[in-house]
Coordinates of C-alpha atoms in Angstrom, one line a residue:
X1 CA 0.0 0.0 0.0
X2 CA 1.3 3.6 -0.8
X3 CA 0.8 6.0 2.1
X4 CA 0.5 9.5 1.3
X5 CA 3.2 11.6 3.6
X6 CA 1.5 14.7 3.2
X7 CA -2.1 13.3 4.6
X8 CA -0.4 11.3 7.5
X9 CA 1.9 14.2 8.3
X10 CA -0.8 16.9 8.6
X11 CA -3.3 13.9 10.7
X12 CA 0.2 13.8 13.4
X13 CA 0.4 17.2 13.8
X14 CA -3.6 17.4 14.4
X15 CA -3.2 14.5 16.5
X16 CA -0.5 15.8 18.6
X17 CA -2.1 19.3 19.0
X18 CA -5.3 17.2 20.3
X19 CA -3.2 15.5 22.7
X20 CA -2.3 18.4 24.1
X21 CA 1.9 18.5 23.0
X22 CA 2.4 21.9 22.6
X23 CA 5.6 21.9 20.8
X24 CA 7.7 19.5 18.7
X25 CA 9.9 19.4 21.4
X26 CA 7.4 18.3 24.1
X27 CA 6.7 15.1 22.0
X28 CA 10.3 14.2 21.2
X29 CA 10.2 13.8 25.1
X30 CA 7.4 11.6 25.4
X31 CA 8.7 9.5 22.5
X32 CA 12.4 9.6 24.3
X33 CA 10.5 8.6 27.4
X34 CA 8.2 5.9 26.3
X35 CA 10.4 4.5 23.0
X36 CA 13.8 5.2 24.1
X37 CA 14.9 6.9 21.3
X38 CA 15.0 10.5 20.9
X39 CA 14.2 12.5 18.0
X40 CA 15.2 15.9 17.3
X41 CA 12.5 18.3 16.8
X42 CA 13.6 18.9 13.1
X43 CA 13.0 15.5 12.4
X44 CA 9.3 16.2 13.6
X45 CA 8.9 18.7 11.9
X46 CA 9.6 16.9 8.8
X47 CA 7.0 14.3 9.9
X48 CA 4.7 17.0 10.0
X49 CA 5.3 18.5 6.9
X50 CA 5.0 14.9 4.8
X51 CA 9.0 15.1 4.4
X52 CA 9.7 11.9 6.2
X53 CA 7.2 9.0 8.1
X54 CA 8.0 8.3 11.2
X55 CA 9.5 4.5 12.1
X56 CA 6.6 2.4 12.6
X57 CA 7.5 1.6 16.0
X58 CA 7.1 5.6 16.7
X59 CA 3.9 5.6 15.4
X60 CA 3.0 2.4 17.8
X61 CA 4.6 4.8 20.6
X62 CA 2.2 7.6 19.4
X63 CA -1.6 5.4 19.3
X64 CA -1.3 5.7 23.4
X65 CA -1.3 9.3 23.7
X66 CA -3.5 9.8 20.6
X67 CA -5.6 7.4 21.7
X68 CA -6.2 5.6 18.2
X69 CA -5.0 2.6 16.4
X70 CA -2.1 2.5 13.8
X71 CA -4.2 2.7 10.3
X72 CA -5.3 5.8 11.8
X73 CA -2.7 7.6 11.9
X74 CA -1.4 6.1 8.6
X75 CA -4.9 6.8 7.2
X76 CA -6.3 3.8 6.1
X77 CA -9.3 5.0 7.6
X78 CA -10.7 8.1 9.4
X79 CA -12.1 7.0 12.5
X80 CA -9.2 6.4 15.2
X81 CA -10.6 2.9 15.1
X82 CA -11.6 0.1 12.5
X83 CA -14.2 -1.2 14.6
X84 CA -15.4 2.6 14.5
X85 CA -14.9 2.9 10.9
X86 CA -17.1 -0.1 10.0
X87 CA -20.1 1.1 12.0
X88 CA -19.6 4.6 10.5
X89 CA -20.0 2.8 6.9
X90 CA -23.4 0.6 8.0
X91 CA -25.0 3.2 10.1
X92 CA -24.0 6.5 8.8
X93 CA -23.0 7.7 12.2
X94 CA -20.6 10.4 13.3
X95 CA -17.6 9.0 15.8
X96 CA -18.7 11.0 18.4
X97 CA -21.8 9.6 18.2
X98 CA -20.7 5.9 18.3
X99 CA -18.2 6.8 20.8
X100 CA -21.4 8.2 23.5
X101 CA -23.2 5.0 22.4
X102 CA -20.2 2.7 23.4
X103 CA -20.5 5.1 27.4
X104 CA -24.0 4.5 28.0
X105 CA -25.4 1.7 30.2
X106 CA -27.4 -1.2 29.7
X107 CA -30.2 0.5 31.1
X108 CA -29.6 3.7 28.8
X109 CA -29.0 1.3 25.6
X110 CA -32.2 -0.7 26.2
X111 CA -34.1 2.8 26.3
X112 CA -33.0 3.6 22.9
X113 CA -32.8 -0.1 21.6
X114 CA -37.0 0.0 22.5
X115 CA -37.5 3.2 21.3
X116 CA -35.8 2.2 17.5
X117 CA -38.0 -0.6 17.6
X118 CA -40.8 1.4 17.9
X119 CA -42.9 2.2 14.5
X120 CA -44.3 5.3 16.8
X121 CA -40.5 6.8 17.0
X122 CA -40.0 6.8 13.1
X123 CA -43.7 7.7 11.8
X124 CA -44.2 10.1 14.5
X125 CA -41.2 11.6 16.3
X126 CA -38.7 11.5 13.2
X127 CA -41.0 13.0 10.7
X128 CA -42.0 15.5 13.3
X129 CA -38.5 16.6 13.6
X130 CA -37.5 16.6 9.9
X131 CA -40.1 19.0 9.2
X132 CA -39.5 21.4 12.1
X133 CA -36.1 21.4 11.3
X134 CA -36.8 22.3 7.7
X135 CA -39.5 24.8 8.7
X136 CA -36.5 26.2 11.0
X137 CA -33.9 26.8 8.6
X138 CA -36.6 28.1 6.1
X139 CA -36.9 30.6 8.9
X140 CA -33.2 31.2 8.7
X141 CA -32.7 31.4 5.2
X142 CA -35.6 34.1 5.2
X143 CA -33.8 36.2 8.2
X144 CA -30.6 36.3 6.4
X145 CA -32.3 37.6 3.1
X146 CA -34.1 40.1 5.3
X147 CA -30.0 41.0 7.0
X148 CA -28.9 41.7 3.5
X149 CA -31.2 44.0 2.0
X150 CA -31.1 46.0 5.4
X151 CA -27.1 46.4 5.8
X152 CA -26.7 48.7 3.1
X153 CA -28.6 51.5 4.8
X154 CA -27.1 54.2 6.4
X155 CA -28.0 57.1 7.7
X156 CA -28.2 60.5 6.4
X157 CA -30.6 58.7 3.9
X158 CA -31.3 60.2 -0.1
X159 CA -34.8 60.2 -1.0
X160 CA -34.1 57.5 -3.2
X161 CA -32.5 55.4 -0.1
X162 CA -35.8 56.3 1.5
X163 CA -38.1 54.9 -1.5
X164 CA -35.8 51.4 -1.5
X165 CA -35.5 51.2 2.5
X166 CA -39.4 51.4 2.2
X167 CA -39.6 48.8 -0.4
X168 CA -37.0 46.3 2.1
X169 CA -39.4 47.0 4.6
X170 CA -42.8 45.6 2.5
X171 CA -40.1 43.0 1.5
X172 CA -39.2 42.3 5.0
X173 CA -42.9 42.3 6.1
X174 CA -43.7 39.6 3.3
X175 CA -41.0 37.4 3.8
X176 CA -41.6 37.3 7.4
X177 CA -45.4 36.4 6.7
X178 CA -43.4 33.2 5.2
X179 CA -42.1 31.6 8.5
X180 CA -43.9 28.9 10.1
X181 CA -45.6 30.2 13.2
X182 CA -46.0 27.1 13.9
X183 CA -42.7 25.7 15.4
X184 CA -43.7 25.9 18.6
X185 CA -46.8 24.3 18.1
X186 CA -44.3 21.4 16.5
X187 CA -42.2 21.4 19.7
X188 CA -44.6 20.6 21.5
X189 CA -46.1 18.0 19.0
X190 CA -42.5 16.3 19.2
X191 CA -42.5 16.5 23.2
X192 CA -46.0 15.0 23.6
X193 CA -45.5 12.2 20.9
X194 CA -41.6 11.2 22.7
X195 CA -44.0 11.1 26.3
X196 CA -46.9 9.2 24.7
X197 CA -44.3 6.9 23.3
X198 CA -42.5 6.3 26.1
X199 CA -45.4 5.7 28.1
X200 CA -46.8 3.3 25.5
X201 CA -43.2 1.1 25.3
X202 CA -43.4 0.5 29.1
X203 CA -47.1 0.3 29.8
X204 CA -46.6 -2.6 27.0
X205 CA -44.0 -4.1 29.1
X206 CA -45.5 -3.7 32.3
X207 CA -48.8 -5.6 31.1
X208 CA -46.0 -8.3 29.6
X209 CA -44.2 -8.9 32.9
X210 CA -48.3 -9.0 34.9
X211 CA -49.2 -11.6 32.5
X212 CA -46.1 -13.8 32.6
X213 CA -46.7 -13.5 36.9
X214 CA -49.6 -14.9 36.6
X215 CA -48.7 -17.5 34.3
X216 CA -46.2 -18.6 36.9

């Protein structure tokens, strides 16, 4: 496989900046302390800059500090693990994402394990959500058109500012006639849906677990 300097040198010096080495110099001791060979900071800096790559048993020294596994930092892939990596591929998620999954607890992963099998959470909640997303950046979108036909008017004003600032202002007044006043009415939509749901997965449950007791 052909590695490409430049990419691996500029992913080290992100790396190391994110680890919190300050200076060449600062990780030339670490990898003194931890590999027992010391590099000079020129030499890091031509890691860095895609001169030179590293030995490989440096860049074994370096996936403890940066917290990541070797084809990261060579950049076979882009998540700091291949067991990261895959699930980004299948589910589409970020790695911060899969990373919070990995910290929650059982009880917290059999929440959202119930609430993904629930045809209430896609039909309901997501499609709630798109659409008060897109209603909210329609909102935006409208805002910033109203921003830049205002910024150009400045006091003392001609009488032909005057006749345009008073056709932004009819402008404004339409466009803002455009955004959904109904958002907050869609919060709460969302809200009351997610607490129906909820109630709805474990009222199921709890009916589950009085039937099986009697069964006993």
């Amino acid at each position: 496989m052909r590695y490409n300097y430049k990419k691996i040198g500029k992913r080290l010096k992100e790396e190391r900046k994110k680890a919190g080495f300050k200076s060449h110099d600062s990780l030339s001791d670490y990898i003194g302390e931890h590999n027992y060979r010391q590099f000079k900071r020129q030499t890091i800096a031509k890691w860095e800059n895609g001169e030179e790559l590293p030995p490989l048993d440096v860049l074994c020294t370096l996936c403890v500090p940066f917290n990541c596994e070797l084809g990261y930092l060579l950049c076979e892939y882009d998540c700091k693990t291949r067991e990261n990596t895959d699930i980004q591929a299948a589910l589409g998620l970020s790695e911060t994402a899969i990373n919070n999954l990995r910290f929650l607890s059982k009880d917290e992963i059999d929440i959202i394990d119930k609430l993904l099998c629930s045809e209430e959470f896609e039909y309901n909640i997501l499609s709630k959500i798109l659409i008060y997303k897109n209603s909210l950046m329609h909102s935006i979108e409208i805002l910033n058109k109203i921003d830049v036909e205002m910024k150009d008017f400045h006091p003392p004003y001609t009488e032909n500012d005057r006749e345009r600032y008073n056709l932004v202002c009819a402008l404004e007044k339409s466009l803002l006639k455009e955004i959904d006043t109904s958002q907050p009415l869609a919060l709460w939509e969302i809200q009351k849906y997610f607490i129906d749901m909820i109630e709805s997965i474990y009222n199921a449950e709890n009916c589950e677990i009085k039937t099986r007791y009697k069964h006993a």
